[in-house]
Short mmCIF file of C-alpha atoms in Angstrom, two decimals:
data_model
loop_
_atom_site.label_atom_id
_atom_site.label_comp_id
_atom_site.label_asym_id
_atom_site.label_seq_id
_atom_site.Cartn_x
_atom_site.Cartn_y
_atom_site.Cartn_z
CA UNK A 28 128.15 85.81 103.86
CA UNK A 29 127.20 82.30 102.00
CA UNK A 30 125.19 81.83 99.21
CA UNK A 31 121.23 81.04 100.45
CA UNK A 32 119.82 78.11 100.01
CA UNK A 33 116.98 76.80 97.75
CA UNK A 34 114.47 76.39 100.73
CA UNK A 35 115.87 79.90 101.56
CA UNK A 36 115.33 81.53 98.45
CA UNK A 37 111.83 79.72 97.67
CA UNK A 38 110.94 81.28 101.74
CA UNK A 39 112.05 84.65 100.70
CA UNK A 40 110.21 84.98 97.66
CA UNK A 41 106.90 83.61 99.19
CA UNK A 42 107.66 86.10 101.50
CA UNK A 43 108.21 88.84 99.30
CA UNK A 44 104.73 88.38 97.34
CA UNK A 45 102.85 88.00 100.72
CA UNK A 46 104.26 91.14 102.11
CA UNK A 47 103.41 92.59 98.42
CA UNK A 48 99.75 91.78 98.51
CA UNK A 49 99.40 92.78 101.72
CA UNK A 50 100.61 96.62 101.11
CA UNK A 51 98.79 96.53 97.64
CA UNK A 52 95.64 95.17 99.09
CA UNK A 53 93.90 98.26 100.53
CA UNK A 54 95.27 99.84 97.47
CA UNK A 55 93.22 96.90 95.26
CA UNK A 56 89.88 97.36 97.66
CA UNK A 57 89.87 100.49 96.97
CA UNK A 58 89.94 100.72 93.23
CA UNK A 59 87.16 98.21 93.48
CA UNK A 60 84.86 100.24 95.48
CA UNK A 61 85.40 103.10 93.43
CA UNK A 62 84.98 101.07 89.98
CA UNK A 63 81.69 100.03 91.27
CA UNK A 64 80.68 103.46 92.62
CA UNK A 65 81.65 105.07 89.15
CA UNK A 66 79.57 102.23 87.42
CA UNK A 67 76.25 102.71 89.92
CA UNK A 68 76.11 106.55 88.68
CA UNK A 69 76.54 105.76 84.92
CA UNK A 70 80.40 107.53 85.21
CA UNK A 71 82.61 104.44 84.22
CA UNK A 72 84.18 105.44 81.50
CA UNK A 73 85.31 108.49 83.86
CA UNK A 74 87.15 105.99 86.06
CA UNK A 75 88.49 104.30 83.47
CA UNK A 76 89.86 106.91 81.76
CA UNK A 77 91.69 108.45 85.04
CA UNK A 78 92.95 104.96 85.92
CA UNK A 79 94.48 104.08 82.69
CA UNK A 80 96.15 107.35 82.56
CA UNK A 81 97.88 106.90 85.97
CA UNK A 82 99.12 103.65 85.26
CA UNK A 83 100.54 104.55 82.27
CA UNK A 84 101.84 107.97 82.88
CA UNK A 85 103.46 106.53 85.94
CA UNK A 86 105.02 103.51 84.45
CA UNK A 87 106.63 105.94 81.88
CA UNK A 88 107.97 107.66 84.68
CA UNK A 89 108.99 104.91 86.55
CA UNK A 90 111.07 103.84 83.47
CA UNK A 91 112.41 106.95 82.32
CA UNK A 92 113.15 107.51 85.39
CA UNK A 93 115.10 104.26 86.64
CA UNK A 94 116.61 104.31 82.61
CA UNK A 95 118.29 107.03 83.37
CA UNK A 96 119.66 106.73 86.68
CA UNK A 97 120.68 103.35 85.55
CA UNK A 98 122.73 104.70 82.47
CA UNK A 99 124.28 107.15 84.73
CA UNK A 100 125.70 104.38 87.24
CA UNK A 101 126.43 102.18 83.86
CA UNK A 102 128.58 105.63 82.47
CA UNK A 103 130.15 105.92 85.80
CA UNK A 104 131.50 102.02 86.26
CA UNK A 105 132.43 101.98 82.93
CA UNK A 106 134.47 104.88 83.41
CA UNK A 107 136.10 103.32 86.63
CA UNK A 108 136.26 100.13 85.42
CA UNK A 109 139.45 99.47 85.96
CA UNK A 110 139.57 101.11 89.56
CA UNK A 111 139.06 99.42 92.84
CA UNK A 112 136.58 100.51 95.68
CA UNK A 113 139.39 102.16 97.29
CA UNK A 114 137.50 103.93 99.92
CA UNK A 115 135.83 100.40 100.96
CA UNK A 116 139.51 99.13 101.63
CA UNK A 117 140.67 101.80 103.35
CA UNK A 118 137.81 101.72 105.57
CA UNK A 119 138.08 97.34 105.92
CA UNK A 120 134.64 96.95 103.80
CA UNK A 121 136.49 95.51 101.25
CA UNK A 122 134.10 92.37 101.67
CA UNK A 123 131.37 94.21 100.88
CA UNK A 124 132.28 95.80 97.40
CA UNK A 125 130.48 92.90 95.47
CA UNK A 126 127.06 94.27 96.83
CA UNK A 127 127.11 97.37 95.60
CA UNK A 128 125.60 96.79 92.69
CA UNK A 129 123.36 95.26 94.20
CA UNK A 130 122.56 98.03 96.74
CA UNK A 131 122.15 100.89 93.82
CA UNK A 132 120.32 98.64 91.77
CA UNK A 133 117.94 98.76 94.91
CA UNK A 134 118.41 102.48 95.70
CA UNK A 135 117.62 103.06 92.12
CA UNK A 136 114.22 101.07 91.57
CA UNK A 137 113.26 103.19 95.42
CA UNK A 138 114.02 106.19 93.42
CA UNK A 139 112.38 105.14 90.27
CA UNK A 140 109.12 104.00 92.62
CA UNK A 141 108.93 107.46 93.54
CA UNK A 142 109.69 109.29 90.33
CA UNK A 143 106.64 106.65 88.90
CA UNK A 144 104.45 107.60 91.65
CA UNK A 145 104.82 111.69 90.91
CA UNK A 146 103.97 111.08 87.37
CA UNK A 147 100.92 108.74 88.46
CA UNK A 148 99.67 111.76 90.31
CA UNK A 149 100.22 114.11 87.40
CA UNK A 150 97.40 112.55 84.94
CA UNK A 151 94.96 115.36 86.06
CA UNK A 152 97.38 118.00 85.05
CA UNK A 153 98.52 116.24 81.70
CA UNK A 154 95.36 116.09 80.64
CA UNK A 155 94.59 119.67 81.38
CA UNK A 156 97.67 120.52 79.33
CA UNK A 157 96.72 118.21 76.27
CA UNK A 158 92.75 119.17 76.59
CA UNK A 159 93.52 122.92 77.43
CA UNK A 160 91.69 125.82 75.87
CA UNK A 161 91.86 129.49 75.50
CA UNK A 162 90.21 131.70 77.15
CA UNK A 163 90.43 134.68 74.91
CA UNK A 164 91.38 137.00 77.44
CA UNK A 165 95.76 138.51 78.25
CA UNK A 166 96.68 138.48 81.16
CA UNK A 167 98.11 142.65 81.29
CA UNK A 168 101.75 141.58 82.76
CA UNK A 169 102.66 139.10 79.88
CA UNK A 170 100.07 139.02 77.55
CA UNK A 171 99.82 135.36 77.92
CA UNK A 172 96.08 133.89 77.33
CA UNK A 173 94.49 132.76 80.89
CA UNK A 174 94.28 129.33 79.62
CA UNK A 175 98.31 129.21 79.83
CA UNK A 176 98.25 129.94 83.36
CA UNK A 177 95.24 127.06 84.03
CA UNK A 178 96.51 124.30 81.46
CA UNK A 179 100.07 125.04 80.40
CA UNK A 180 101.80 126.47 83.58
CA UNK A 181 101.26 123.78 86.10
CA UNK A 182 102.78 121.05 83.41
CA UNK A 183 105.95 122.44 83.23
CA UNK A 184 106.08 123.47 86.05
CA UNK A 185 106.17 119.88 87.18
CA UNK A 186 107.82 118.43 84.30
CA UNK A 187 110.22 120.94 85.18
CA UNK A 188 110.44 119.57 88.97
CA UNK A 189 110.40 115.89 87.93
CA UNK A 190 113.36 116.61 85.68
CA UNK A 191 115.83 118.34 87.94
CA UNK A 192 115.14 115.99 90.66
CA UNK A 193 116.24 112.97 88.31
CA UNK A 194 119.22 114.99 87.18
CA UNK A 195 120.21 115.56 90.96
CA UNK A 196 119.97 112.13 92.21
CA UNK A 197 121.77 110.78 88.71
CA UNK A 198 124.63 113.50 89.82
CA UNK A 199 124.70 112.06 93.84
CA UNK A 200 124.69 108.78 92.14
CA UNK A 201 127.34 109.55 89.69
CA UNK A 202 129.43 111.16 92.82
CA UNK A 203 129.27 108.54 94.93
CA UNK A 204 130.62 105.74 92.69
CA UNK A 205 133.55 107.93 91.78
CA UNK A 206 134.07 108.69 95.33
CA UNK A 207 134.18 104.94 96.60
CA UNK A 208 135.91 103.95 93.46
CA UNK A 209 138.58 106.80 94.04
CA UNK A 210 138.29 108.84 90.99
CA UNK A 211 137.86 112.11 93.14
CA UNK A 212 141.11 112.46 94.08
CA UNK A 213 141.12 115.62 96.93
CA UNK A 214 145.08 115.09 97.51
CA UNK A 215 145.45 116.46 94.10
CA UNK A 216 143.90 119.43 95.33
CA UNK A 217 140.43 120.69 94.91
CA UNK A 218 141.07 121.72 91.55
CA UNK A 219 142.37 119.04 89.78
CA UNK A 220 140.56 116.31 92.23
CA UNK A 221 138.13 115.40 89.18
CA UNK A 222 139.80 114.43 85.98
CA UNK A 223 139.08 111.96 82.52
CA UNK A 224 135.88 110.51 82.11
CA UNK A 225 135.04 111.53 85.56
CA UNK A 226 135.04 115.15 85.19
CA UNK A 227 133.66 114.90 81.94
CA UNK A 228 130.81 112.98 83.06
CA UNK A 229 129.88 115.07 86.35
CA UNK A 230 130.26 118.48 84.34
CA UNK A 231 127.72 117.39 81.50
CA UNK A 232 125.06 116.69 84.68
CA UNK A 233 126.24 119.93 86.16
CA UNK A 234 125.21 121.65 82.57
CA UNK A 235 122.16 119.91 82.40
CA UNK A 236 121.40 121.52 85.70
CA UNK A 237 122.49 124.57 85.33
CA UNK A 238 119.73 124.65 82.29
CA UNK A 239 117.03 123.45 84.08
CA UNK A 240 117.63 126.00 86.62
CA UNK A 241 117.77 128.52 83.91
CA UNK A 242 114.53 127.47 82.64
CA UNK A 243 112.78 127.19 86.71
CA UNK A 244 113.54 131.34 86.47
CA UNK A 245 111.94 131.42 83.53
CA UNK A 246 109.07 129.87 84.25
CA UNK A 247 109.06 131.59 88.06
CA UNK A 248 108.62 135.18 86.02
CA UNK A 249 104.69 133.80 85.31
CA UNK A 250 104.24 132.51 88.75
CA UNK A 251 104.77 135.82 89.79
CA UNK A 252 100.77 136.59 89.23
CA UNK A 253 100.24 134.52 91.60
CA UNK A 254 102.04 136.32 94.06
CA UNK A 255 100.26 137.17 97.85
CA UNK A 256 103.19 139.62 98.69
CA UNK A 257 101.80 143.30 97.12
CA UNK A 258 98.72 145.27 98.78
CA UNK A 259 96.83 142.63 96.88
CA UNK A 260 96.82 139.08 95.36
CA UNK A 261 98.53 139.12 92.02
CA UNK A 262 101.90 140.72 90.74
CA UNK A 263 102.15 144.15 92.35
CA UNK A 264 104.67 147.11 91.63
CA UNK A 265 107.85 145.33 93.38
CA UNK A 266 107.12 142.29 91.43
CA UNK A 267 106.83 143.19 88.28
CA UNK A 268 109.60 146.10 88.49
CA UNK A 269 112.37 144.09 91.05
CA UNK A 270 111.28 140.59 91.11
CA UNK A 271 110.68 139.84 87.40
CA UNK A 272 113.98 141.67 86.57
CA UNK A 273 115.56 139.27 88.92
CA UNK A 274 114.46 136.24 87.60
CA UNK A 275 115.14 137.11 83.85
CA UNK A 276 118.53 137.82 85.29
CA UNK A 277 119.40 134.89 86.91
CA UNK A 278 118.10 133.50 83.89
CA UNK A 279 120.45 134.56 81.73
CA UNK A 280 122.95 134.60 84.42
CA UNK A 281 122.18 130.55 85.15
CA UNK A 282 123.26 129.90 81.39
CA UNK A 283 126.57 131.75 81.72
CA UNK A 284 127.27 128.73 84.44
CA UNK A 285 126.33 126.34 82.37
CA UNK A 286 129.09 127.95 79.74
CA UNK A 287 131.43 128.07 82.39
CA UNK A 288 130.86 123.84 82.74
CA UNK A 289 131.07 123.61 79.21
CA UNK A 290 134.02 125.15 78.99
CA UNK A 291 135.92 123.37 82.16
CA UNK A 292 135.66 120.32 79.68
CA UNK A 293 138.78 121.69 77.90
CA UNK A 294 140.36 122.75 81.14
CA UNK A 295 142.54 120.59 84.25
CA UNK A 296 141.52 122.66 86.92
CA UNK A 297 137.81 123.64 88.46
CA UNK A 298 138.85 126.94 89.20
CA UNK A 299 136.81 128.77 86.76
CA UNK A 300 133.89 127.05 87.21
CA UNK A 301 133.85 127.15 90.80
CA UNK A 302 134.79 130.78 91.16
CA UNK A 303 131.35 131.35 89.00
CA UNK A 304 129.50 129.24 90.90
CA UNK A 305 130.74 131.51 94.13
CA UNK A 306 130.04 134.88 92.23
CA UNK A 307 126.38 133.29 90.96
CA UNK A 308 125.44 132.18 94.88
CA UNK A 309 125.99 136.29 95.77
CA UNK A 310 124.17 137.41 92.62
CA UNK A 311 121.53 135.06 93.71
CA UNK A 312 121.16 136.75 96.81
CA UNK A 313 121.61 140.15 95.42
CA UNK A 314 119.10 139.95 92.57
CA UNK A 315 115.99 137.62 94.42
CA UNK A 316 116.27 139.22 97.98
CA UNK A 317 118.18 142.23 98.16
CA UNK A 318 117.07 144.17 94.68
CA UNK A 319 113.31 143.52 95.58
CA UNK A 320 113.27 144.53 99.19
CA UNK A 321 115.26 147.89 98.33
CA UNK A 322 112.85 148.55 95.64
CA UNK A 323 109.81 147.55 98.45
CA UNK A 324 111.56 150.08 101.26
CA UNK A 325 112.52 152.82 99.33
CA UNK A 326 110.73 152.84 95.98
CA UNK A 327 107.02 151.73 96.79
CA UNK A 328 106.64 152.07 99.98
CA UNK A 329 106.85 156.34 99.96
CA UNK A 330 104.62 156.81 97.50
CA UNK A 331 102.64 153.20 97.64
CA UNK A 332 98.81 153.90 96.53
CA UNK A 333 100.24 155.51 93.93
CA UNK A 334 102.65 152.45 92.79
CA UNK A 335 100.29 149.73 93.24
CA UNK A 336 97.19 151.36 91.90
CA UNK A 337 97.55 149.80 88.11
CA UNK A 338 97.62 146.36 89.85
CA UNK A 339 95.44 147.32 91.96
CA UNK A 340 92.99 147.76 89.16
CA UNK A 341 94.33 144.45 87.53
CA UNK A 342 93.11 142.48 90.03
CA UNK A 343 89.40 144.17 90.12
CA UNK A 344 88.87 143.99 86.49
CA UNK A 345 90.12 140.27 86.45
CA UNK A 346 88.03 139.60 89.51
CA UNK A 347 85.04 141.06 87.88
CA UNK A 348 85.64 139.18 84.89
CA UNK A 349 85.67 135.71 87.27
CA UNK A 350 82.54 136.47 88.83
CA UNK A 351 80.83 137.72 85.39
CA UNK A 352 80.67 141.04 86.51
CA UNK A 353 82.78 142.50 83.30
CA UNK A 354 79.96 144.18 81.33
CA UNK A 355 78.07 145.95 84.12
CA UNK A 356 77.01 149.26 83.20
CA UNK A 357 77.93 151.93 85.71
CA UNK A 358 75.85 155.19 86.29
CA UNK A 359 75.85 158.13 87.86
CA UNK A 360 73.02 159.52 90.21
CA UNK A 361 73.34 162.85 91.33
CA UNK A 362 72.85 163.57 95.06
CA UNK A 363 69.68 164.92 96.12
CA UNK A 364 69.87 166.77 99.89
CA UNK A 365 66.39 167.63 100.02
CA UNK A 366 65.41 164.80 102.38
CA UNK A 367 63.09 165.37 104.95
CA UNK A 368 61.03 164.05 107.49
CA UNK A 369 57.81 164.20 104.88
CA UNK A 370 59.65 161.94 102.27
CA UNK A 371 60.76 159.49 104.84
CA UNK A 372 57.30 158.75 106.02
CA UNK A 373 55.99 158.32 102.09
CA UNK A 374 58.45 155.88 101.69
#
């Protein structure tokens, strides 16, 4: 392919900022409208106050976001640097190795775009988390103040989300420059196909992982309140006794793995690592499916009003306490059976 022309390049970027103001436009209309709606009802400062925090939470984002993913393709050339795209020549693209740069510089700013545009929709719950109060009251599973579960919670749980997603696509990145550059070498075997730089780099994004994994279980022990799968909504017997145990297992169990990548940094081969990885997938299914339902069929189920009445009673005291219904008085009025037909007409 030649080089484009001036007229060429002058019709592409005219094109480029027309086709830009064209998807932004509705966008722009809209932000107009509301900025004048906010205005008419005395609320402006309301607008303003979302607006600037979406911009700038999601041009952080965007950033971070395609910094990161960046340095990881930067770590991974420079590590191949002096490797050619082998699997390009084997395949007759050979021609085409000078875009890709070009093309992950692209794939990256996509990715960015979107890692931006989940932060721009997280200013509500940012400013829940930095404006959050208590509410004075435990919840009876954790002892955890209600106000964690409404402004706390829901941040990291999407911090959380925004992170492992950016460490994923930085590891697919990361994977497939060593794999076009030929530094995964399979005819060496599976367990010695990563080596050098390579191997180190992948297995410090595998441990980065691993502990954000660790820390999802963590944090999926307090969604657990919010469960819908007991007699009623809320942590029930199973769930506090099967499913809460599981978690804080794999827990713990998700940071062994990321020891195990650790230590593969001082080893040739990937056995270790990958044998761990094989016996974590069936303790995965063990601990989050198996152990629950077992506890569920055999456990609760028997003997079930008896089992789930505590949570049972959780989730009427905490719904009385949501409707203001916590402090009323109850009485007792003892039966009277001498109704007849001469107090029904008096009344």
């Amino acid at each position: 392919m030649g080089q484009l022309t001036l007229t060429q390049r002058i019709g592409f970027t005219v094109f480029t900022i027309v086709a830009l103001g064209i998807l932004l436009s509705g966008t722009l209309v809209h932000l107009l409208t509301e900025s004048w709606w906010f205005e008419a009802v005395q609320f402006a400062d309301v607008f303003w106050t979302r607006l600037t925090w979406q911009v700038a939470i999601g041009a952080i984002a965007f950033l971070l976001y395609g910094g990161f993913l960046w340095g990881n393709y930067a770590i991974a050339s420079r590590v191949t640097k002096y490797h050619t795209y082998r699997l390009l020549n084997e395949m007759n693209l050979h021609a085409y190795a000078r875009y890709v740069p070009t093309m992950i510089l692209a794939f990256i700013v996509m990715l960015a775009l979107g890692g931006g545009a989940v932060g721009y929709s997280m200013w509500e719950t940012a400013l829940k988390f930095l404006n959050g109060t208590s509410f004075d009251l435990a919840d009876p599973i954790y002892q955890q103040d209600v106000g964690f579960y409404l402004f706390q919670l829901p941040f990291y749980q999407q911090v959380h989300g925004w992170l492992l997603g950016l460490l994923i696509w930085s590891l697919i990145i990361a994977l497939v420059i060593y794999g076009i550059k030929g530094a995964i070498e399979p005819d060496r075997g599976w367990q010695y196909a990563l080596r050098g730089g390579s191997k180190t780099h992948i297995s410090l994004l595998l441990v980065a992982i691993a502990l954000l994994f660790a820390v999802g279980f963590w944090l999926q022990r307090y969604e657990l309140l919010y469960s819908s799968q007991g007699v009623v909504f809320g942590a029930g017997y199973t769930d506090v006794h099967a499913q809460e145990q599981a978690y804080w297992f794999m827990s713990m169990a998700t940071l062994v793995m990321a020891g195990l990548f650790v230590a593969s940094l001082w080893r040739m081969s990937l056995v270790v690592p990958v044998i761990g990885l094989g016996i974590y997938v069936v303790a995965w299914i063990g601990m989050t499916q198996l152990y629950p339902q077992f506890q569920q069929r055999f456990i609760v189920e028997p003997n079930e009003l008896t089992k789930e009445t505590p949570y049972i009673e959780h989730n009427l005291d905490f719904t009385r306490w949501a409707y203001g219904l916590d402090d009323v008085t109850r009485e007792r009025y003892p039966a009277e059976t001498n109704l007849n037909r001469e107090a029904l007409a008096q009344n």
